[in-house]
Short mmCIF file of C-alpha atoms in Angstrom, two decimals:
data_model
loop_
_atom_site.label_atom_id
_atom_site.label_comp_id
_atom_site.label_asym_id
_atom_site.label_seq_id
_atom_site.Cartn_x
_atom_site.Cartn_y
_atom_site.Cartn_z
CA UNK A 211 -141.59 -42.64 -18.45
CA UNK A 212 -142.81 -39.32 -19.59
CA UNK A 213 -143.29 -36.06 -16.65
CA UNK A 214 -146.50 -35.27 -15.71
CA UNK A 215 -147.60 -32.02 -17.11
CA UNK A 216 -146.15 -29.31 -14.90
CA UNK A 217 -143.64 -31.43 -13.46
CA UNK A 218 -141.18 -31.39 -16.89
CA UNK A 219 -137.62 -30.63 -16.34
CA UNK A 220 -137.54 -26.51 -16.13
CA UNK A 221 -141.11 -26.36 -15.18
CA UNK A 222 -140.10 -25.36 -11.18
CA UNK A 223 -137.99 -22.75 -12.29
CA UNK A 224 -140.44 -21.34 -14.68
CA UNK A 225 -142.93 -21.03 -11.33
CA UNK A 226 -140.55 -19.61 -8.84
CA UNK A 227 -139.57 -16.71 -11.47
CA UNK A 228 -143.35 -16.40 -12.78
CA UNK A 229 -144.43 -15.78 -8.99
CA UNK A 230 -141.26 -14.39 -8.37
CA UNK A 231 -139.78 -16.91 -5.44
CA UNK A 232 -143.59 -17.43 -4.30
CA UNK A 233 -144.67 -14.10 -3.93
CA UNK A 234 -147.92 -14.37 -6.70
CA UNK A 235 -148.91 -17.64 -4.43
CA UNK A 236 -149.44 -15.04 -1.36
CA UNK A 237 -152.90 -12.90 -1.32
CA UNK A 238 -152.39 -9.66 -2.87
CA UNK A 239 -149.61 -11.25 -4.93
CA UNK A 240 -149.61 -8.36 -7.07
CA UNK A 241 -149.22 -5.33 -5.10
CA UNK A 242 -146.91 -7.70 -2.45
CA UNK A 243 -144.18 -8.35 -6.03
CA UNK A 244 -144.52 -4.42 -6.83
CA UNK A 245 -143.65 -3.44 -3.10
CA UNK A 246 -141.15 -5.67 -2.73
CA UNK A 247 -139.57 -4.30 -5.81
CA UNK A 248 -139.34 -0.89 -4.44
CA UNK A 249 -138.21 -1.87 -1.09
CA UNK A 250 -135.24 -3.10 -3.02
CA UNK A 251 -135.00 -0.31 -5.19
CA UNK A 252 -135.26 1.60 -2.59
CA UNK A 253 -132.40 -0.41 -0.96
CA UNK A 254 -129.93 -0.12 -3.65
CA UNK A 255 -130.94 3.67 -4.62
CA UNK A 256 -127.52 5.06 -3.92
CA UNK A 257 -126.39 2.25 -6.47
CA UNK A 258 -128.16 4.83 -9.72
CA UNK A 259 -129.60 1.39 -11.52
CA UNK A 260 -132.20 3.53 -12.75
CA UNK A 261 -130.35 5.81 -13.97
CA UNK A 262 -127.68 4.55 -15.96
CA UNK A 263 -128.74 3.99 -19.42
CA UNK A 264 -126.41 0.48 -20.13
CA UNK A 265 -127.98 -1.01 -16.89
CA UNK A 266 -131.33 0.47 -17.26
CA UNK A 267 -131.77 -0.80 -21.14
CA UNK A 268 -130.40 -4.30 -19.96
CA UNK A 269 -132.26 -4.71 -16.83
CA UNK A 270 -135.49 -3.63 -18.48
CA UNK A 271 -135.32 -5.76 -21.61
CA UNK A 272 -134.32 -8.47 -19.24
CA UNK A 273 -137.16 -8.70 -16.82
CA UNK A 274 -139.43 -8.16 -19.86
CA UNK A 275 -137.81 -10.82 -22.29
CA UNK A 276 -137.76 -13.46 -19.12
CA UNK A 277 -141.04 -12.57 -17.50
CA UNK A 278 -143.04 -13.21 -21.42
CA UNK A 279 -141.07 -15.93 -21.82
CA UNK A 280 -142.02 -17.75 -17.93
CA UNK A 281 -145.66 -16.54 -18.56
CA UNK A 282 -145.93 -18.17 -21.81
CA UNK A 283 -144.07 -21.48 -20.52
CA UNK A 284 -146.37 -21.62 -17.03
CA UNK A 285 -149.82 -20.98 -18.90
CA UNK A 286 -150.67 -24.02 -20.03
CA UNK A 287 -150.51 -25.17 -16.06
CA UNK A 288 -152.30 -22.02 -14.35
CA UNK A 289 -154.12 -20.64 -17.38
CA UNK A 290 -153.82 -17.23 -19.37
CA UNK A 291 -152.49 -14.65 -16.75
CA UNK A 292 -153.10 -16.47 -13.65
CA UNK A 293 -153.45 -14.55 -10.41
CA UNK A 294 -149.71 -16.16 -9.32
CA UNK A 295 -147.96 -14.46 -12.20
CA UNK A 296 -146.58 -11.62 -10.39
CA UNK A 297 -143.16 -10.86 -12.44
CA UNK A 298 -145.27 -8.85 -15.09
CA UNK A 299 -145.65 -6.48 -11.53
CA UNK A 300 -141.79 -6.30 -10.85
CA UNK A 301 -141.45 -5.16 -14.74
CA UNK A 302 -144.13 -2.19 -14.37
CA UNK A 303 -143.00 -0.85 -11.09
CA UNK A 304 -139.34 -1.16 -12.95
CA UNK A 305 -140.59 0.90 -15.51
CA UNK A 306 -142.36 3.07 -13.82
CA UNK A 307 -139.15 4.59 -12.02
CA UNK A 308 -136.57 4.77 -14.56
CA UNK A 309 -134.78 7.34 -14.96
CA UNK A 310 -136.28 8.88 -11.73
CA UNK A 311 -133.60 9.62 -9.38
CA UNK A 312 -134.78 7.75 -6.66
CA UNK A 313 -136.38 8.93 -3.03
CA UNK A 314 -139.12 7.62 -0.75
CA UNK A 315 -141.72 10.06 -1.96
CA UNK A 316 -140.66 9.38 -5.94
CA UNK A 317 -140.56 5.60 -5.14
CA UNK A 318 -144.05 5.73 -3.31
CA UNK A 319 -145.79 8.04 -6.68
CA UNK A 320 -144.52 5.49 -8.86
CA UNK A 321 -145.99 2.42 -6.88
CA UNK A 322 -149.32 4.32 -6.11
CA UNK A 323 -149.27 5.38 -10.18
CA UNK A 324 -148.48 2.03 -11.33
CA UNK A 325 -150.89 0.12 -9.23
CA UNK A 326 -153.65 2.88 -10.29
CA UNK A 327 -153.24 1.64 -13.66
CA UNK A 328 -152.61 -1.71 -13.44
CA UNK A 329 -155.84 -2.16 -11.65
CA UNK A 330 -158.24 0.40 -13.63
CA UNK A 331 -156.04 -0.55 -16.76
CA UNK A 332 -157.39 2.86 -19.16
CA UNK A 333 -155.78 3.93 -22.04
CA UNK A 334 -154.73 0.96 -24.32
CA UNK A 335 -154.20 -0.58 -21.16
CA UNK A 336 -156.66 -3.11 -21.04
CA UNK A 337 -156.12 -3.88 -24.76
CA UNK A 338 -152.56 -5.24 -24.13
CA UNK A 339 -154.09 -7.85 -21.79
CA UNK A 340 -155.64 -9.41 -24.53
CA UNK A 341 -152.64 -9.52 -26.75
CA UNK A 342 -151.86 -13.71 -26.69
CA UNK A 343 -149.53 -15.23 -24.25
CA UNK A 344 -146.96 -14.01 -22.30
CA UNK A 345 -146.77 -10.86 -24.67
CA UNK A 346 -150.35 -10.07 -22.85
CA UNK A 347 -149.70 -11.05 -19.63
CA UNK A 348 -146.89 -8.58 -19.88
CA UNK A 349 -147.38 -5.35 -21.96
CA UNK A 350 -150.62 -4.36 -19.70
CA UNK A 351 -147.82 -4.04 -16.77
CA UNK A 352 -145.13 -2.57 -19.17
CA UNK A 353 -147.81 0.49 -20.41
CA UNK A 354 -148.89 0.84 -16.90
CA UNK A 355 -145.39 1.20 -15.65
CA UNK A 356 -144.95 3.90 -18.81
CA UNK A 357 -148.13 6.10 -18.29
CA UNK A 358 -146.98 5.85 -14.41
CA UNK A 359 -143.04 7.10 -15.25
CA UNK A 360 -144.72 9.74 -17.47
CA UNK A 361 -146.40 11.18 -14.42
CA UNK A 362 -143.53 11.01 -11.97
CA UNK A 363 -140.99 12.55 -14.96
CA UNK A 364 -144.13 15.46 -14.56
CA UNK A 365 -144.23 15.50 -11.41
CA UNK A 366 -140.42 15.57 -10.70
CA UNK A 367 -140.29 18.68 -13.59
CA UNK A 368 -143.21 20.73 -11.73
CA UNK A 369 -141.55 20.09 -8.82
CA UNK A 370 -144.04 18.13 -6.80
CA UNK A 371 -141.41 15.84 -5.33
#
């Protein structure tokens, strides 16, 4: 007897990464994923995963490659970049620190950066969301997370924090 759609084997895994254990089914989904990632970022800090370029290039291709490939697989169920697809969050406010050796103040610029342009989405932004699939659901948060790093490298250089 064939699954019902949604229930096919690999289906419940592709949810609890896509909303990253059930955070995108919790209001604010969003901001709650990219808060959660810097709590453990901030957590492991001493650790230098954003800093070391084997782990950094790994990691980030990683969360990308897996977080396309879970949004693609889960949109035919929710629909194209559904509210509950947080992971595309976790890869931005990844990006958006690397290479920054990490504090509070760095960690909190990059969140505050990211979200900025996540939600106002300028500057090619908003043109990556409509790229098909899970390639748009996730290169809106990738460039967000990049235009966000690009302002904490600044700010780091002019000594802001």
């Amino acid at each position: 007897m064939p699954s019902a759609p949604g229930n096919e084997p690999g289906s419940r895994a592709c949810k609890l990464v896509a909303s990253v254990l059930g955070i995108g089914y919790v209001k604010g989904g969003g901001t709650v994923a990219a808060v959660a990632c810097c709590l453990l970022l901030y957590l492991v800090r001493d650790r230098g995963l954003t800093l070391r370029l084997l782990p950094v290039v790994s990691l980030t291709v990683g969360i990308v490659a897996l977080g396309t490939w879970v949004a693609q697989r889960v949109e035919p169920l929710w629909g194209k970049d559904n509210y509950r697809v947080v992971i595309d969050e976790v890869a931005g406010m990844w990006i958006s620190v690397l290479f920054v050796p990490l504090t509070g103040p760095r960690l909190l610029a990059g969140l505050v950066l990211f979200r900025f342009f996540d939600m106002v989405k300028p500057l090619f932004i908003g043109k990556m969301e409509k790229l098909p699939g899970g390639v748009g659901v996730m290169m809106d948060d990738v460039l967000a997370g990049v235009y966000a790093n690009l302002l904490v490298q600044a700010g780091i250089y002019f000594r802001v924090f």
